PDB file of C-alpha atoms in Angstrom:
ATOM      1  CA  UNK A   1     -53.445 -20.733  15.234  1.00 56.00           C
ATOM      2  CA  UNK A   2     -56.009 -17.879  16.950  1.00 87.00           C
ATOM      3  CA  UNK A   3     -58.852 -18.744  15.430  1.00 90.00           C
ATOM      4  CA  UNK A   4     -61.182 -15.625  15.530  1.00 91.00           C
ATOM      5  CA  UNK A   5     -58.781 -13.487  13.680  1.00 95.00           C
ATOM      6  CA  UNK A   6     -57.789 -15.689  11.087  1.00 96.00           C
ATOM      7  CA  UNK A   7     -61.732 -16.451  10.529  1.00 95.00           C
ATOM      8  CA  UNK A   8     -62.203 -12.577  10.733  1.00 97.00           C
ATOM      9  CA  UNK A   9     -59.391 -11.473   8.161  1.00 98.00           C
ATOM     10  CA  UNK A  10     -60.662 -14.340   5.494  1.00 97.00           C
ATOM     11  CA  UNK A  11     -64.100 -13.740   6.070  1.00 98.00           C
ATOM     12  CA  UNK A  12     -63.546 -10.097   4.701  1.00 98.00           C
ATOM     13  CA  UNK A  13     -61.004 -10.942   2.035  1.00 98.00           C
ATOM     14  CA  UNK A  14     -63.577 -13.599   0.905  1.00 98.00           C
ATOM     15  CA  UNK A  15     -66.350 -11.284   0.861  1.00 97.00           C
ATOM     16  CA  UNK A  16     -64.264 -10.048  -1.901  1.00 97.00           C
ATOM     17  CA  UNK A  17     -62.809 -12.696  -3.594  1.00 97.00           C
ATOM     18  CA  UNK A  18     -62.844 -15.963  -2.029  1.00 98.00           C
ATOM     19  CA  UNK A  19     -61.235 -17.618  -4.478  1.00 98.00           C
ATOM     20  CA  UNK A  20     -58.248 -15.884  -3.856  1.00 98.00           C
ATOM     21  CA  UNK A  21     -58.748 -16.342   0.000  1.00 98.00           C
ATOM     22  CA  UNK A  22     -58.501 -20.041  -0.970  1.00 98.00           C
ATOM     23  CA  UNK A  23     -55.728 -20.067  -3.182  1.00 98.00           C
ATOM     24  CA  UNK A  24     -53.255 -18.216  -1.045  1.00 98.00           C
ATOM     25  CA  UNK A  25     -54.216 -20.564   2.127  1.00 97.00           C
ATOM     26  CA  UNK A  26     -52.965 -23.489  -0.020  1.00 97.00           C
ATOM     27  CA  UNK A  27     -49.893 -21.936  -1.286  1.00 97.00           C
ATOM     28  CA  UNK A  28     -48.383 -20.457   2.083  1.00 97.00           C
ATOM     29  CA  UNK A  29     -49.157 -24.276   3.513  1.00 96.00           C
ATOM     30  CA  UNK A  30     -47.694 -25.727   0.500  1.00 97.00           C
ATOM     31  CA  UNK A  31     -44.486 -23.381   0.974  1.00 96.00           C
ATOM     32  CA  UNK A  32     -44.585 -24.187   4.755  1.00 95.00           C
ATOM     33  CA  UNK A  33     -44.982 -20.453   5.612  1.00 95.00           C
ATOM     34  CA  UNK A  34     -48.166 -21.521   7.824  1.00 94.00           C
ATOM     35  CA  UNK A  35     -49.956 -24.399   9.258  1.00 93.00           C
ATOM     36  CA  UNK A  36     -53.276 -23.892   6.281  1.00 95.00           C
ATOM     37  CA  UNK A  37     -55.783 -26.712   6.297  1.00 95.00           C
ATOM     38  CA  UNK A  38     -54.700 -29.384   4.187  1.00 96.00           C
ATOM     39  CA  UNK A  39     -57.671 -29.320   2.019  1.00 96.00           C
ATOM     40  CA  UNK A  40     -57.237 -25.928   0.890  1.00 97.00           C
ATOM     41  CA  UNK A  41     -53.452 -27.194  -0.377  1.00 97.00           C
ATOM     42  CA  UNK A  42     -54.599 -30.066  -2.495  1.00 97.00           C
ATOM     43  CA  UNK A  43     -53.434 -29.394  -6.360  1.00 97.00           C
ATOM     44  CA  UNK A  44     -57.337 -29.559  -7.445  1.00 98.00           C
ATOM     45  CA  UNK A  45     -58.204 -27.154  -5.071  1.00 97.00           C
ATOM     46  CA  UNK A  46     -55.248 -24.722  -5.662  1.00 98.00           C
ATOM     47  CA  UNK A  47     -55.169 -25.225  -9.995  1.00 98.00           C
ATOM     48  CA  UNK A  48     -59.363 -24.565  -9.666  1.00 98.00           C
ATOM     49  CA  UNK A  49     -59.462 -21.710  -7.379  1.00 98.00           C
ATOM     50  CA  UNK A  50     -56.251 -20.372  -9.831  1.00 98.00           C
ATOM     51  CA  UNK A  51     -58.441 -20.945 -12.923  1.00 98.00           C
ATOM     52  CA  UNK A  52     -61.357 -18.901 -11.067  1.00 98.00           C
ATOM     53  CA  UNK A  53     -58.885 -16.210 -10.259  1.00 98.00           C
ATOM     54  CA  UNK A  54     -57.933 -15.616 -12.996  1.00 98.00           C
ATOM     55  CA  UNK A  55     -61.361 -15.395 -14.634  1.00 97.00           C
ATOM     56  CA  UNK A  56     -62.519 -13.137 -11.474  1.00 97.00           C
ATOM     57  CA  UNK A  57     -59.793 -10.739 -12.232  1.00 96.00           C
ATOM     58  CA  UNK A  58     -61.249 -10.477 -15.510  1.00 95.00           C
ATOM     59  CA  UNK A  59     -64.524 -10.196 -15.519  1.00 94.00           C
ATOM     60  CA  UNK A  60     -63.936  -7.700 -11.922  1.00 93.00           C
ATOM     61  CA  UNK A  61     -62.536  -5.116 -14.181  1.00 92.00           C
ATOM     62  CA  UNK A  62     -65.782  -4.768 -17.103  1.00 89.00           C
ATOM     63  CA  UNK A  63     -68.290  -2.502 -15.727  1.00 86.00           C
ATOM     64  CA  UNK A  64     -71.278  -3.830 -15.590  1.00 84.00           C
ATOM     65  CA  UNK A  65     -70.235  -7.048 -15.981  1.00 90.00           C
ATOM     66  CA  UNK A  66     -68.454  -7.076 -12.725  1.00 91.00           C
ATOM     67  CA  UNK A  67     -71.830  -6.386 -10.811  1.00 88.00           C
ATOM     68  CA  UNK A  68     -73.512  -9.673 -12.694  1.00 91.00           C
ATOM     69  CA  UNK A  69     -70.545 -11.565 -11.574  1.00 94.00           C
ATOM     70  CA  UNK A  70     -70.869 -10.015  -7.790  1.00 94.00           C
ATOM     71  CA  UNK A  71     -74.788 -10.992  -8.293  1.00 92.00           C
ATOM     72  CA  UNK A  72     -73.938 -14.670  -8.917  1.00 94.00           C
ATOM     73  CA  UNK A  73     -71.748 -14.345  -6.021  1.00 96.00           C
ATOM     74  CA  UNK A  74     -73.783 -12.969  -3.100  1.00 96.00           C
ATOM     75  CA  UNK A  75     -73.994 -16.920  -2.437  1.00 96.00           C
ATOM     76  CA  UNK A  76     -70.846 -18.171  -3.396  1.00 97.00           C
ATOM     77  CA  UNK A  77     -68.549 -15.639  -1.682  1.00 98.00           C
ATOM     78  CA  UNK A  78     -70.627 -16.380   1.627  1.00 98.00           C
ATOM     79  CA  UNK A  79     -70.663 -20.074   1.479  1.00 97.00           C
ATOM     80  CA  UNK A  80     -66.955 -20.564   0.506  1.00 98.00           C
ATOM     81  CA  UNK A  81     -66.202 -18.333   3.460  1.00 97.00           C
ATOM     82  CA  UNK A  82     -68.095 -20.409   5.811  1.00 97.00           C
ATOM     83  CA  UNK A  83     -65.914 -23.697   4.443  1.00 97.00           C
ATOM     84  CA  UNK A  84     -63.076 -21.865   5.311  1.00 97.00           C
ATOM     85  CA  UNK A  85     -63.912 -20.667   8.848  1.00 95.00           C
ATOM     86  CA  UNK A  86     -65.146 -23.985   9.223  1.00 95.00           C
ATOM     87  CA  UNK A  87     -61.471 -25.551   8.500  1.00 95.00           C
ATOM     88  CA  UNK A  88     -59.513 -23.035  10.620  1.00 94.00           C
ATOM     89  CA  UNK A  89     -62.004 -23.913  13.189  1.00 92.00           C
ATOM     90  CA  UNK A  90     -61.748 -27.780  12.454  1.00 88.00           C
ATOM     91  CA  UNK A  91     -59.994 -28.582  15.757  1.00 82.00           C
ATOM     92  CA  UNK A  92     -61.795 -26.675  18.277  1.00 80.00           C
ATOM     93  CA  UNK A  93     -64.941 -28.556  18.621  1.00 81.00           C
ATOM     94  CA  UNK A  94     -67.795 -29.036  16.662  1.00 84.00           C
ATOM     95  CA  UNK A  95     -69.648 -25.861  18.062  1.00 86.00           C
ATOM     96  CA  UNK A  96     -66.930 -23.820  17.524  1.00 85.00           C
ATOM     97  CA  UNK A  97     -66.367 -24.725  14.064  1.00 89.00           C
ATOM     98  CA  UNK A  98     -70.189 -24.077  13.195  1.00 91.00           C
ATOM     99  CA  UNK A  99     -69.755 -20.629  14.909  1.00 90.00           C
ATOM    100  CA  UNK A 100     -66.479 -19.793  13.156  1.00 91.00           C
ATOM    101  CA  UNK A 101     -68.597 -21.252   9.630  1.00 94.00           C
ATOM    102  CA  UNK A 102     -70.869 -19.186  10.490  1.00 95.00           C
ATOM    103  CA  UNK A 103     -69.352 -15.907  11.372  1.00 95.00           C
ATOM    104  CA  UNK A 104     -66.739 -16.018   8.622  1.00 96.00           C
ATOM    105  CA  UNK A 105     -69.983 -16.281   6.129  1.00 97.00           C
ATOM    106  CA  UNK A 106     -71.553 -13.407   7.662  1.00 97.00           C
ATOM    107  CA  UNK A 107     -68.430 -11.528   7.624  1.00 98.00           C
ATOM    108  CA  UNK A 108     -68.006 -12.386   4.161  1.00 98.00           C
ATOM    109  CA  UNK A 109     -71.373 -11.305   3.371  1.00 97.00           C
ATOM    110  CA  UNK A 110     -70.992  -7.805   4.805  1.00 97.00           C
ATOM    111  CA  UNK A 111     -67.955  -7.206   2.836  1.00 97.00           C
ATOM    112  CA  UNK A 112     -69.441  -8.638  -0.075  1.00 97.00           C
ATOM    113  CA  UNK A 113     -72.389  -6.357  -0.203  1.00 95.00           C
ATOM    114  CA  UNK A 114     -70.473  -3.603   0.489  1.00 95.00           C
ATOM    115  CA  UNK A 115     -67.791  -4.268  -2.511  1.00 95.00           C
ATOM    116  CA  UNK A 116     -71.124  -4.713  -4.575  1.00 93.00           C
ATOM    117  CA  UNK A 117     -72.399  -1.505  -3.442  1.00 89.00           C
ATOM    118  CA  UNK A 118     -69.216   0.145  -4.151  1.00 90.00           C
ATOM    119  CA  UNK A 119     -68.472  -0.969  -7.257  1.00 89.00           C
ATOM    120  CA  UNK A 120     -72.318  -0.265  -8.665  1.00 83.00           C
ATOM    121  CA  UNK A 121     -71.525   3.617  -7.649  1.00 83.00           C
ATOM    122  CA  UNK A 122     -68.277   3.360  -9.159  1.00 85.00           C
ATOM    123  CA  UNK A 123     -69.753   2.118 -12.839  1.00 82.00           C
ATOM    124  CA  UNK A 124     -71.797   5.362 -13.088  1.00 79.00           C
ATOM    125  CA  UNK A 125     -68.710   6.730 -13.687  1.00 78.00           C
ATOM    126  CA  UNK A 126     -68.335   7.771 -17.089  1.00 78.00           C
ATOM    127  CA  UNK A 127     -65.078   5.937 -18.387  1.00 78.00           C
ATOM    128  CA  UNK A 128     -63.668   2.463 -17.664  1.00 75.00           C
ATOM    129  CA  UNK A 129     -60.009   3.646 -15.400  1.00 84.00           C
ATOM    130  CA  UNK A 130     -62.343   4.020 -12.194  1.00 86.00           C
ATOM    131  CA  UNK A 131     -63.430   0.811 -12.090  1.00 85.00           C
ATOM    132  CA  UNK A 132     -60.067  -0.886 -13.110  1.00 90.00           C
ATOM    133  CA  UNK A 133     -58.649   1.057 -10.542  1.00 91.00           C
ATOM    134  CA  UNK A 134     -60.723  -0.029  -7.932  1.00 92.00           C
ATOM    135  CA  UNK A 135     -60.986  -3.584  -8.681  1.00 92.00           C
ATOM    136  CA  UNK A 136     -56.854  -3.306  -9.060  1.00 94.00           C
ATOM    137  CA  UNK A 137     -57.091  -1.855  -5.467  1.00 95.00           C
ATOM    138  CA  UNK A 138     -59.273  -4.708  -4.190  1.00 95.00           C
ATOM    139  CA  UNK A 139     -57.078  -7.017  -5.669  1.00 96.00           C
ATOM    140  CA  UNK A 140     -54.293  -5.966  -4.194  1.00 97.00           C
ATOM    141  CA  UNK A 141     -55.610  -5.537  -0.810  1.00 97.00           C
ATOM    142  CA  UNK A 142     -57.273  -9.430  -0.726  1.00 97.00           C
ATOM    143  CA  UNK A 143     -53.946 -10.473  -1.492  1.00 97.00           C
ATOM    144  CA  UNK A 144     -52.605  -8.454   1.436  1.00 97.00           C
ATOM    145  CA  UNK A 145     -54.691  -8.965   4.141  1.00 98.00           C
ATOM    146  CA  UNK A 146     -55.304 -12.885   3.182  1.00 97.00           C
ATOM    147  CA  UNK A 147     -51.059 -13.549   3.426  1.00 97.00           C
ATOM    148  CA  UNK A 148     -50.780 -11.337   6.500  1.00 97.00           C
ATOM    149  CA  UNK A 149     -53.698 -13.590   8.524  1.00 97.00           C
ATOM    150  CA  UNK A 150     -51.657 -16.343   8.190  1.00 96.00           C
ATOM    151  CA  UNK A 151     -48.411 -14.700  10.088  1.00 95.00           C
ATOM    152  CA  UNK A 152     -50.337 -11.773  12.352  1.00 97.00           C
ATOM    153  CA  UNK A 153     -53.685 -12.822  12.861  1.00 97.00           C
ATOM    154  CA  UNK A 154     -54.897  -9.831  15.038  1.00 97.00           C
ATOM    155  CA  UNK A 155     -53.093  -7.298  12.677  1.00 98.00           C
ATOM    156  CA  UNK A 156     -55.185  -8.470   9.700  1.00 97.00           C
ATOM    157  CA  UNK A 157     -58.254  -8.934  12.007  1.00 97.00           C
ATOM    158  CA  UNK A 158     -57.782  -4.988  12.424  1.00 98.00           C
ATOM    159  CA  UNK A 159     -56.923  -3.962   9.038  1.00 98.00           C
ATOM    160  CA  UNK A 160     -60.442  -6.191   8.054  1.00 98.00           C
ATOM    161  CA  UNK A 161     -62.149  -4.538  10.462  1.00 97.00           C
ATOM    162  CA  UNK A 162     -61.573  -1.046   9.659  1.00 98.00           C
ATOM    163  CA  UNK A 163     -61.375  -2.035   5.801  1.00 98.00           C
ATOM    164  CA  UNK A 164     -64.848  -3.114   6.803  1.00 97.00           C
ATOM    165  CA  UNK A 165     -66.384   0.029   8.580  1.00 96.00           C
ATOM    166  CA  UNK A 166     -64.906   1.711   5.414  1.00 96.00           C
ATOM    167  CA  UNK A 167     -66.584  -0.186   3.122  1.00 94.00           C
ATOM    168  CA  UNK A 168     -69.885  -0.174   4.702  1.00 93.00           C
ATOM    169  CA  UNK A 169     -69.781   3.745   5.459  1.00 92.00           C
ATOM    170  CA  UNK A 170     -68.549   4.261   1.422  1.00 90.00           C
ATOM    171  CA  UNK A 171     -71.787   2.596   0.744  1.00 86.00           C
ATOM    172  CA  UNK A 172     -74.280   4.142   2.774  1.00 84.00           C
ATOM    173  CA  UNK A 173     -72.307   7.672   1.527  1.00 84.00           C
ATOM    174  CA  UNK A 174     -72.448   6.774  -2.052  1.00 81.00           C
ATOM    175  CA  UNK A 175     -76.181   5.460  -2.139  1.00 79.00           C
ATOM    176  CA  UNK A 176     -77.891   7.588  -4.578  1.00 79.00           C
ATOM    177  CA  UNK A 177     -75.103   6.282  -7.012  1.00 73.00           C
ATOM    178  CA  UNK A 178     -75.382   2.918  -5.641  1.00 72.00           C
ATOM    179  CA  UNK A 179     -79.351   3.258  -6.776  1.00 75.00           C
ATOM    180  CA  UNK A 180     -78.423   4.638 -10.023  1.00 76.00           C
ATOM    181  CA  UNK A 181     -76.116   1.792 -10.867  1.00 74.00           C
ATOM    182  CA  UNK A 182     -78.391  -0.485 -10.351  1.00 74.00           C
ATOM    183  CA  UNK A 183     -80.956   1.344 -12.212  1.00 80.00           C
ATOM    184  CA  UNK A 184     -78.409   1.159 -15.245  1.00 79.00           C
ATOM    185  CA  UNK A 185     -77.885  -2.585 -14.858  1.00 76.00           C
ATOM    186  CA  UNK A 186     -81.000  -3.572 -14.717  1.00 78.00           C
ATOM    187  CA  UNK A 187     -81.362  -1.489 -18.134  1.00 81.00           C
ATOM    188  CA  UNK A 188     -78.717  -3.351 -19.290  1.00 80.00           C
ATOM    189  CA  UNK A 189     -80.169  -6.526 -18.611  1.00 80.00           C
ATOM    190  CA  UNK A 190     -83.361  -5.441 -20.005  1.00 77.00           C
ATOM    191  CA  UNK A 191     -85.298  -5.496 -16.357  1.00 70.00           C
TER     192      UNK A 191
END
């Protein structure tokens, strides 16, 4: 297992949607496709991450309601991130396991707040198909880059990285939006 890639590609697919980071770990180990940490293949872990997948596709596809779910998850995403680095890492030494905890969070967090940003410019737009579109996108591309870690490390390292620098250039391009969606939420929220 190469550890920096693996922690690399999850950290940005969790930054996204972690729970879906964690439940395809446990199912390719539980199909024997890769050598995932045990814990992530236990049936609690795998039917409660399912459950929250489920609801995260959801509630990802509401305007609005998406960026209250991303709020709650600024935290979340980060710290499930950093359990997960900190399993691929397990082996390697206790140092190297807080660094790879650590550096999966922060990679996490960076693609987090870049989704968020994203997706607050993207519910400015007048109708709904935008932002199922997107979230449909994101979707798809978790799912993508989280099963290819787990066979090409270092080509899903790459595609996170640039998926990255994408995501964090789309924000800083879309900012005025960005600042209007969050204008609109917090009217929505009464702030």
């Amino acid at each position: 297992m190469e550890t920096l890639p693996l922690a690399f590609a999850n950290g940005w697919a969790s930054g996204i949607s972690a729970y879906a980071v964690v439940l395809v770990a446990g199912i390719v180990g539980r199909l024997g496709w890769a050598d995932t940490p045990e814990l992530l293949q236990r049936t609690d872990i795998l039917v409660a991450a399912g459950a929250l997948v489920a609801v995260e596709f959801v509630a990802d596809k509401i305007p609005y309601l998406d960026s209250v779910w991303d709020g709650v998850h600024t935290v979340v995403r980060p710290l499930i991130a950093a359990g997960v680095g900190a399993l691929i890492a397990e082996d390697a030494g206790s140092t190297v396991t807080g660094l790879a905890a650590a550096g999966t969070a922060g990679i996490a967090l960076l693609s987090h707040l870049s989704k968020s940003g994203i997706r607050l410019a993207v519910n400015t737009s007048p109708e709904p198909a935008t932002n199922v579109g997107v979230s449909s996108a994101e979707d798809v591309t978790v799912a993508g880059v989280a099963l290819l870690a787990w066979q090409y490390p270092w080509v899903a390292a790459v595609i996170a990285a640039v998926l990255l620098v994408l995501g964090v250039s789309a924000v800083a391009y879309l900012f005025t939006r960005v600042r209007r969606g969050w204008k609109r939420l917090g009217a929505r929220l009464g702030m």
